[in-house]
Short mmCIF file of C-alpha atoms in Angstrom, two decimals:
data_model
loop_
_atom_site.label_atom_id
_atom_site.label_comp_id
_atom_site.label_asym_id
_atom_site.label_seq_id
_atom_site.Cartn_x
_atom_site.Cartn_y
_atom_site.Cartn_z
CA UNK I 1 87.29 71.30 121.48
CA UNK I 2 90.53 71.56 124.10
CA UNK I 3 90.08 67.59 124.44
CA UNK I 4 90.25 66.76 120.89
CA UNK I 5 93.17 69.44 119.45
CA UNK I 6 96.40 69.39 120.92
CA UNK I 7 97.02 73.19 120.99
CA UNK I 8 93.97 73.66 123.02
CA UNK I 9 95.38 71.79 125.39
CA UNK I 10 97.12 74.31 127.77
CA UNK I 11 94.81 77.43 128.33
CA UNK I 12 96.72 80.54 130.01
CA UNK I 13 96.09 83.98 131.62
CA UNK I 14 98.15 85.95 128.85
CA UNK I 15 99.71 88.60 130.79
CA UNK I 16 100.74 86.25 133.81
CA UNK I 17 102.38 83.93 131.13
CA UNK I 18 103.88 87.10 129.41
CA UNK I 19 105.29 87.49 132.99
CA UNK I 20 106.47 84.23 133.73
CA UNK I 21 108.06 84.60 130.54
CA UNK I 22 110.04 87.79 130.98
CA UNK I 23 111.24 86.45 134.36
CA UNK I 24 112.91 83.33 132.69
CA UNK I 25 114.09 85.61 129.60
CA UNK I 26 116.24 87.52 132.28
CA UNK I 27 117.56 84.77 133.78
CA UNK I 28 118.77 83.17 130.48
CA UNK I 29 119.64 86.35 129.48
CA UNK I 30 122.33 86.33 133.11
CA UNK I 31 123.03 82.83 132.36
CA UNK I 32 124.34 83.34 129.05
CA UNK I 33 126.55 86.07 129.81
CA UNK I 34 130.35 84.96 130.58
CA UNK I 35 131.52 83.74 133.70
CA UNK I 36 134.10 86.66 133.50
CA UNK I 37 131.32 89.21 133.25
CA UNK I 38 130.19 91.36 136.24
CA UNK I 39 127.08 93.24 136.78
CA UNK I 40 126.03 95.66 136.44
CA UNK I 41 126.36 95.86 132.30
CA UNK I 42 126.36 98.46 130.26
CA UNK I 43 126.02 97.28 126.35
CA UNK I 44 123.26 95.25 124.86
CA UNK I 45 123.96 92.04 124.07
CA UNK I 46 120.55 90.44 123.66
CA UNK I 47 116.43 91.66 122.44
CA UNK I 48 113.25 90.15 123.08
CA UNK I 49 110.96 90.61 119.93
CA UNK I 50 107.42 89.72 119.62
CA UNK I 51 106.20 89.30 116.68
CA UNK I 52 102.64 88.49 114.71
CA UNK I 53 102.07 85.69 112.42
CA UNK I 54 99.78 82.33 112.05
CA UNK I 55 101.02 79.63 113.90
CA UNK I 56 100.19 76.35 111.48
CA UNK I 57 100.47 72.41 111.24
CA UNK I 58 100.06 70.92 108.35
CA UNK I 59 99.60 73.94 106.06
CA UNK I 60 96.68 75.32 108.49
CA UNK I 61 96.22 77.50 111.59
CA UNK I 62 96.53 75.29 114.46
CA UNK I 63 92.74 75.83 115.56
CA UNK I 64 89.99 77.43 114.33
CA UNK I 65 89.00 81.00 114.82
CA UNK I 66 87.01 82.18 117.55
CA UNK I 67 87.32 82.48 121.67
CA UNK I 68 86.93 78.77 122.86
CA UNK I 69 85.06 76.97 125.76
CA UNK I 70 87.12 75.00 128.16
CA UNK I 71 85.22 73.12 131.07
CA UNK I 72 82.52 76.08 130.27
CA UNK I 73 85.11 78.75 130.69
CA UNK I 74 85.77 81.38 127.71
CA UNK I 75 89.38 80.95 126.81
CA UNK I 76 91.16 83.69 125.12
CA UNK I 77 94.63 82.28 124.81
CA UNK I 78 96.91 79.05 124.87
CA UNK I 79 100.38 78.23 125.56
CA UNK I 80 102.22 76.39 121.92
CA UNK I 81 105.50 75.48 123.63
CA UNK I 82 106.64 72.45 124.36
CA UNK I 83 103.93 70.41 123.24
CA UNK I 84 104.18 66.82 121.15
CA UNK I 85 103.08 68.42 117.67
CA UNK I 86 105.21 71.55 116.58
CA UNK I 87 103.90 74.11 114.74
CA UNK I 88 105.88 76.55 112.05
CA UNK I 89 104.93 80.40 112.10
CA UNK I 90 104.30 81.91 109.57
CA UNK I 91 104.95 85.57 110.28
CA UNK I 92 103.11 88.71 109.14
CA UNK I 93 99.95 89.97 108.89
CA UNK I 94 97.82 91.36 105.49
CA UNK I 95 97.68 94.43 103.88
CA UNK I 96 94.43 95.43 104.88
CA UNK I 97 95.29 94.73 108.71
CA UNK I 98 98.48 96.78 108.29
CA UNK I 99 96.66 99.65 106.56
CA UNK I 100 93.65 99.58 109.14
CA UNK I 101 95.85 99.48 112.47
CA UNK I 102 99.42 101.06 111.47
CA UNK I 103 99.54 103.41 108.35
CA UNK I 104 98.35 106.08 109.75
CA UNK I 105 101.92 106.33 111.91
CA UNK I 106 101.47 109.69 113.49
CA UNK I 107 99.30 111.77 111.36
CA UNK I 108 95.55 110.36 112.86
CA UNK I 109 94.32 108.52 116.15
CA UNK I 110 94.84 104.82 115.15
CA UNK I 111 95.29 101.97 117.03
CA UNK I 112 99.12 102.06 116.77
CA UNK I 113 98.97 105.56 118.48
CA UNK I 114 96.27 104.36 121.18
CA UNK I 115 98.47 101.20 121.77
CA UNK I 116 101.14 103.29 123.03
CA UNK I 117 99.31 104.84 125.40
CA UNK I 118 98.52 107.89 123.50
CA UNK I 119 94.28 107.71 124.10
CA UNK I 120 92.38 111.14 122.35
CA UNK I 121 89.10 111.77 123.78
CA UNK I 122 86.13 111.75 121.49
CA UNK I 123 85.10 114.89 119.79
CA UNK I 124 88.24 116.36 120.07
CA UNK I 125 89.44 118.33 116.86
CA UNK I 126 91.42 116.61 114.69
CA UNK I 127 94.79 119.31 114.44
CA UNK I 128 94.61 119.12 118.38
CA UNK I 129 94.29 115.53 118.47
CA UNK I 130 97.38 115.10 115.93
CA UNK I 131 99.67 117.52 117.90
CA UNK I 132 98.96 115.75 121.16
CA UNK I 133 99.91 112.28 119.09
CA UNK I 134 103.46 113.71 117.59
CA UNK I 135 104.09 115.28 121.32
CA UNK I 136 104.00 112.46 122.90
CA UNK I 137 105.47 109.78 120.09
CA UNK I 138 108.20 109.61 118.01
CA UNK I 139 108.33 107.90 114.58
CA UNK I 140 111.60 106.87 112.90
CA UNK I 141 111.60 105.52 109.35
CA UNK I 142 114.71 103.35 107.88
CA UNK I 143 115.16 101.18 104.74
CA UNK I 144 116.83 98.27 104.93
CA UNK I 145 118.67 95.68 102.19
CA UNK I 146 119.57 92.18 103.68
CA UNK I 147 121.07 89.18 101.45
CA UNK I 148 120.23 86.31 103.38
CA UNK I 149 120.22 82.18 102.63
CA UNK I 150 124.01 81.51 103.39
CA UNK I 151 125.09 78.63 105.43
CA UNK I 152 124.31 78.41 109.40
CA UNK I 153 121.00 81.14 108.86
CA UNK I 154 123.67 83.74 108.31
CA UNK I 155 122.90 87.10 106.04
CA UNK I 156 124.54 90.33 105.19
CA UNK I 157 122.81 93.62 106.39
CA UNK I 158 123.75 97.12 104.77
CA UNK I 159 121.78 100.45 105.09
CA UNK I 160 119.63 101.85 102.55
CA UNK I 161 118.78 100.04 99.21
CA UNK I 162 121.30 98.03 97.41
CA UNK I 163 120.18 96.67 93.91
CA UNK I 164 120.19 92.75 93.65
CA UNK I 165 121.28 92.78 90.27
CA UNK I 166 124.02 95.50 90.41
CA UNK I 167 124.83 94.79 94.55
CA UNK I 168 127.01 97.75 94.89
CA UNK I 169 126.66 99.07 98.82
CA UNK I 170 127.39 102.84 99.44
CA UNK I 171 128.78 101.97 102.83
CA UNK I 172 129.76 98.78 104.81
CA UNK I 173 127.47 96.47 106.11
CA UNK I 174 127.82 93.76 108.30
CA UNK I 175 127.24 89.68 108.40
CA UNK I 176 125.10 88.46 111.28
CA UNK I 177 123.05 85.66 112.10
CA UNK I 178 120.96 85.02 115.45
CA UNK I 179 121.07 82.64 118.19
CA UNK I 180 117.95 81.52 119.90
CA UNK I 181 117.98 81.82 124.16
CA UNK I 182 114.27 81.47 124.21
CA UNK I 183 111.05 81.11 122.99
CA UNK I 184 107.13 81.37 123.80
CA UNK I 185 104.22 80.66 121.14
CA UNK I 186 101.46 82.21 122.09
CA UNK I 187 97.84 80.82 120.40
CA UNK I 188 95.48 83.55 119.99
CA UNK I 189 92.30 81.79 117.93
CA UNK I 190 90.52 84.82 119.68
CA UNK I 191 92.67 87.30 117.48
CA UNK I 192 93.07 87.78 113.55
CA UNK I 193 97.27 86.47 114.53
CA UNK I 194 99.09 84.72 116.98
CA UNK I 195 102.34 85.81 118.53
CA UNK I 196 105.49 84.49 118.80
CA UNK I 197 107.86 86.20 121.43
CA UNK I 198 111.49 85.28 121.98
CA UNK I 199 115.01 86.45 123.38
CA UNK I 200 118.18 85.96 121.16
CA UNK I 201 121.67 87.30 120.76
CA UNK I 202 123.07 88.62 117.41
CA UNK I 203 126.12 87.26 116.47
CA UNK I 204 128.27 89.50 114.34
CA UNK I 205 130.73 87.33 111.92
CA UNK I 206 132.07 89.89 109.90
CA UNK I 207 131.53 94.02 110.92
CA UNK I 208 132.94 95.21 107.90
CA UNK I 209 130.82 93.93 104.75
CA UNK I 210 132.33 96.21 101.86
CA UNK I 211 131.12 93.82 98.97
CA UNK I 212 128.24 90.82 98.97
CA UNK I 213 129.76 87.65 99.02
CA UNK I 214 128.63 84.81 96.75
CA UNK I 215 126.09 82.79 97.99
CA UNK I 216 123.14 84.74 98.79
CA UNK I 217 119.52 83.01 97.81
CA UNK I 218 117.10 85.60 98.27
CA UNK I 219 117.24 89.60 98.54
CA UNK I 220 115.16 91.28 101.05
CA UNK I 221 114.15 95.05 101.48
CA UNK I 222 112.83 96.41 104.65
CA UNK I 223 111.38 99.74 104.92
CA UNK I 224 110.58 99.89 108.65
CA UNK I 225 108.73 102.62 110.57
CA UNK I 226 109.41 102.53 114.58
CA UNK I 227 107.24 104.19 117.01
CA UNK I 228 107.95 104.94 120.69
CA UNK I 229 107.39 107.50 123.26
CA UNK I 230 108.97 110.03 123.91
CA UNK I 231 108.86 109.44 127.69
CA UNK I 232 110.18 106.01 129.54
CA UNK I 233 105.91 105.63 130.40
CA UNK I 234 106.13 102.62 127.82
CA UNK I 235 109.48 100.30 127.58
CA UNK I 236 108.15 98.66 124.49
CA UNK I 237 109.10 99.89 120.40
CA UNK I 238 106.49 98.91 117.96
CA UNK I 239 108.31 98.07 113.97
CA UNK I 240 106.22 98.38 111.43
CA UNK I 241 107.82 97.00 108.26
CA UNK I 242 107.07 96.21 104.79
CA UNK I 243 109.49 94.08 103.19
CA UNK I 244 109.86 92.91 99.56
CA UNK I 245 111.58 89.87 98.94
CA UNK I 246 113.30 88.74 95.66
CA UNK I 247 114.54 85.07 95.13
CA UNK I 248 118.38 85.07 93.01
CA UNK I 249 116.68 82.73 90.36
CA UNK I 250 114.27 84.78 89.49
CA UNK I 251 114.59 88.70 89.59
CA UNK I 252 110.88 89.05 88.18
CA UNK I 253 109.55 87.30 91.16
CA UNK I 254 109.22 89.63 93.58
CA UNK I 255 106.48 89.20 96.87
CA UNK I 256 105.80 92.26 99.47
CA UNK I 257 104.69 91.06 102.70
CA UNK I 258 104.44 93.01 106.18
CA UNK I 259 105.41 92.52 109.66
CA UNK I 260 104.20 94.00 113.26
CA UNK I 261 106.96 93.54 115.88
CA UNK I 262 107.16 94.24 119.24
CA UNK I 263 110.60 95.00 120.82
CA UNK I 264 111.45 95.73 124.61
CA UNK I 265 114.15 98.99 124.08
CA UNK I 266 117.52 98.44 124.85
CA UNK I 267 117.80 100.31 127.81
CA UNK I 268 114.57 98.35 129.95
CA UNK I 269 116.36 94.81 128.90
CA UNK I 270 119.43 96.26 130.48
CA UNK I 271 118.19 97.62 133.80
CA UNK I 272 116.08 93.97 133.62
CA UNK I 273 118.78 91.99 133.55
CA UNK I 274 121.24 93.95 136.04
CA UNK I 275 118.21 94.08 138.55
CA UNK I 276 119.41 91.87 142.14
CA UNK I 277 115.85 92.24 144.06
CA UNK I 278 113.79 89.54 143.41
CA UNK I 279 110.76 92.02 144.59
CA UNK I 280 111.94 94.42 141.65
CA UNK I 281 112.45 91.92 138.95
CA UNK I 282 108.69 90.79 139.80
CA UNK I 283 107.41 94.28 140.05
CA UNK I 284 109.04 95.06 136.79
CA UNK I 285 107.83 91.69 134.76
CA UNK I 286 104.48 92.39 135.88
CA UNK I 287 104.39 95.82 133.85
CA UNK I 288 105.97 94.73 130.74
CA UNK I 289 103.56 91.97 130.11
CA UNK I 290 100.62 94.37 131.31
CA UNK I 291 102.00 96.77 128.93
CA UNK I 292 102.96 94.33 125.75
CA UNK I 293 99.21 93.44 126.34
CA UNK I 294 97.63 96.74 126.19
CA UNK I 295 99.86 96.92 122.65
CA UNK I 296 98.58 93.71 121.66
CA UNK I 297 94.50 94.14 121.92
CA UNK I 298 95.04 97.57 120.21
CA UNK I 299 97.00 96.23 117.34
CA UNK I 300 95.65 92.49 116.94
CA UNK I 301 92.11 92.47 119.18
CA UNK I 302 90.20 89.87 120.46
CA UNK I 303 86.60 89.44 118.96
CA UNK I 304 84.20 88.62 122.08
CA UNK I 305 82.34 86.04 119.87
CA UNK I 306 82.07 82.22 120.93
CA UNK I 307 83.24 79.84 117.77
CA UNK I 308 80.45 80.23 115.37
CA UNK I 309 79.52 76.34 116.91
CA UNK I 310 78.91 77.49 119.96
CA UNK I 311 75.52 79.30 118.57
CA UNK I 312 74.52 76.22 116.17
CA UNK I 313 71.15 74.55 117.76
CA UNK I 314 68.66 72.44 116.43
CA UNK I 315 65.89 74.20 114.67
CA UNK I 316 62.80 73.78 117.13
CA UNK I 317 60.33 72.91 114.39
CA UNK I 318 61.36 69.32 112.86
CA UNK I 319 58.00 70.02 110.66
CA UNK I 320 59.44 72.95 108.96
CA UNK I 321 62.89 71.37 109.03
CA UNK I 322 61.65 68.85 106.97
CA UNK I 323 59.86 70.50 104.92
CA UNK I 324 62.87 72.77 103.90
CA UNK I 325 65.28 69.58 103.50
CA UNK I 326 62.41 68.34 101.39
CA UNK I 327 62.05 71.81 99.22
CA UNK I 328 65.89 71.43 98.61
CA UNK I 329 65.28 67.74 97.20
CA UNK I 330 62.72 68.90 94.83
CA UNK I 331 64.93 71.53 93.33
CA UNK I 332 68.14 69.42 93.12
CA UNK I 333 66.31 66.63 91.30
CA UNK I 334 64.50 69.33 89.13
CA UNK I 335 68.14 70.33 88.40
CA UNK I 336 69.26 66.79 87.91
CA UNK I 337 66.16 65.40 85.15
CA UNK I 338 64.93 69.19 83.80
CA UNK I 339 62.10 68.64 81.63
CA UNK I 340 62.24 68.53 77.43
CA UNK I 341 62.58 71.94 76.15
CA UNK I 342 59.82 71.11 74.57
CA UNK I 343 58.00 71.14 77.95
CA UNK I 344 57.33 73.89 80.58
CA UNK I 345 59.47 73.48 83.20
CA UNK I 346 57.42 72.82 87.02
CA UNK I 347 59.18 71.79 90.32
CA UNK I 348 57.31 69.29 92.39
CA UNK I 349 57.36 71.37 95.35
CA UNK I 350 56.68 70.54 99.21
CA UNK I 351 55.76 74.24 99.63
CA UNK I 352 52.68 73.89 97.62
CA UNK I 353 51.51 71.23 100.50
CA UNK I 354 52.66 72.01 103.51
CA UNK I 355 50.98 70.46 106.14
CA UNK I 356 51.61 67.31 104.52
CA UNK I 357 54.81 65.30 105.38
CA UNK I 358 56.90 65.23 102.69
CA UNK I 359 58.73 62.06 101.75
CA UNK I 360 62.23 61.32 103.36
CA UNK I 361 63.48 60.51 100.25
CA UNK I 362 63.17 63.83 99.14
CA UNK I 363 65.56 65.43 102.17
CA UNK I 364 68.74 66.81 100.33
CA UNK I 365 71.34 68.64 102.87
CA UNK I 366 74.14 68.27 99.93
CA UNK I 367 71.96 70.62 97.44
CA UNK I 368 73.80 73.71 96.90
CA UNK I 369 71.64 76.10 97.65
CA UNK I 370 71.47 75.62 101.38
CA UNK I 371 75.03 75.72 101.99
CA UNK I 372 76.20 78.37 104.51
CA UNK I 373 77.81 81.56 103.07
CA UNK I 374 81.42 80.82 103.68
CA UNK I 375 82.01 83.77 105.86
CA UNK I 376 85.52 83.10 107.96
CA UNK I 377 84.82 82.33 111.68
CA UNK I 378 86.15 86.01 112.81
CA UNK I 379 83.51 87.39 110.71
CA UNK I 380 80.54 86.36 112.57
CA UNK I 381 80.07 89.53 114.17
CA UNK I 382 79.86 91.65 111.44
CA UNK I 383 76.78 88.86 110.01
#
């Protein structure tokens, strides 16, 4: 209910936000350039990233599951920004939604190849359909090792794997951390995730890492897989990594987690921000966030289904509502005094007299048999 949780409390069109968003991402994007600096610009200094994850408060997802109704309107999704309670995200998705949308990469029709525009019509043989997938896409695979936990958010990057335990990097890396221009939470209860999208600028401290300095807390490896096409029909890169983690306390303690992000290329944030025609900048906006869209319901859908409390109604029969709240009594406090084992067990039931009225006393909605079968809310369809 919109009126009763705070995150519900700003409902938004999703790709006009995603607009209004881009708009004010190149504008602080201008803004934080020097005053010395003219335009046009030719190296990147900045990325926006979208990324999936769970926004939570208090160690749950802000709001349930499920499309809402607002004022009788279906509401897909709702702005998080700026509101009086702040929420952490927790970033990633599971296994089973990063097998099921992205591991296929460029070997099947998924929905990471449909996301980026590459549809296959049904019925069409599989060899053809796979060609027409690695025409049009490209896929680039990279492994990753960062250090990261030093002081100010800053971590060490190098290429390729470096062992924790015997840190000895076959080429420079490089210490970086990130400063934050911008950000936009987006709640998605409609969706499996929600997305966070945001514009910073990477700060490089030291370009020539030869050795890890002391300090480091936990050891990260990313083994990434970005997909693209191969024409400029699409400005956005899709990153599909999955990224074991190992805490410097404990070596034997090692989590794998994944990540789906979302990054505008290089080259569209440049001709973005060096754009002068307001008319342009518009036009432009208006097709990245139709486009980061499109991505979006291929990789993290919406289900069509109202909250599971939108189809709860009172059972028309208050006879045979009874009756069952009254069958449920009988078998908890058969289950509660059984009989000597001496005796043969028989349950009092209502059933055997049912168009009598059973006693209130025997209505039991805590028995545990007529609990609901905890499926999640997002599950409904499939029941």
């Amino acid at each position: 209910n919109g009126l009763n949780n705070p995150f519900l409390a700003k409902p938004i069109q999703p790709e006009k936000s995603l607009q209004v968003f881009l708009t004010q991402v190149r504008n602080s994007a201008r803004r934080y350039l020097p005053n010395t600096t003219k335009l046009p610009i030719t190296k990147p200094f900045c990325e926006v990233e979208a990324r999936l994850g769970i926004l939570r408060v208090n160690n749950r997802r802000v709001t349930s599951s499920g499309p809402k109704r607002i004022n009788g309107t279906v509401v897909h999704a709702f702005d998080g920004t700026h509101l009086n309670v702040e929420a952490s995200m927790v970033s990633g998705i599971s296994r089973s939604h990063y097998v099921s949308r992205t591991q296929a990469g460029l070997s099947d029709v998924s929905p990471l190849s449909a996301s980026l525009g590459c549809v296959v019509k049904p019925n069409t043989p599989t060899k053809e359909a796979i060609g027409m997938i690695k025409r049009d896409l490209v896929e680039t695979e990279y492994v990753e090792t960062v250090f990261a936990g030093y002081q100010g958010e800053r971590r060490v990057s190098f290429a390729g794997f470096v062992d924790p335990q015997n840190p000895r990097p076959e080429k420079p890396g490089q210490m970086e951390y990130k400063e934050k221009l911008n950000q936009l939470d987006f709640i998605l209860p409609a969706a499996k995730y929600d997305l966070r999208i945001g514009l910073a600028s990477e700060k490089i401290v030291d370009p020539n890492v030869t050795a890890v300095p002391a300090g480091w807390t936990l050891h990260r490896v990313k083994r990434r897989r970005s997909y693209k096409r191969r024409d400029t029909n699409m400005a956005w890169q899709i990153d599909v990594t999955e990224v074991t983690s190992t805490p410097r306390d404990n070596f034997a303690k090692k989590t794998v987690a994944y990540e789906i992000e979302m990054e505008l290329q290089a080259a569209t944030m440049l001709k973005l921000i060096n754009e002068e025609s307001q008319e342009k900048v518009a036009a432009m906006t208006k097709s990245l966030a139709a486009q980061l869209w499109w991505i979006l319901q291929n990789i993290n859908p919406l289900e069509e289904t109202v909250d599971v409390e939108e189809f709860l109604r009172d059972h028309p029969n208050h006879q045979a509502v009874q009756l069952a709240l009254a069958t449920c009594g009988a078998l908890k406090k058969f289950m509660d005094h059984p009989p000597p084992a001496s005796q043969p067990g028989r349950i009092d039931s209502p059933l055997a007299r049912p168009h009598e009225t059973p006693s209130p006393a025997l209505s039991n909605i805590k028995f545990c048999g007529c609990m609901p079968v905890n499926f999640s809310r997002h599950n409904i369809e499939d029941v």
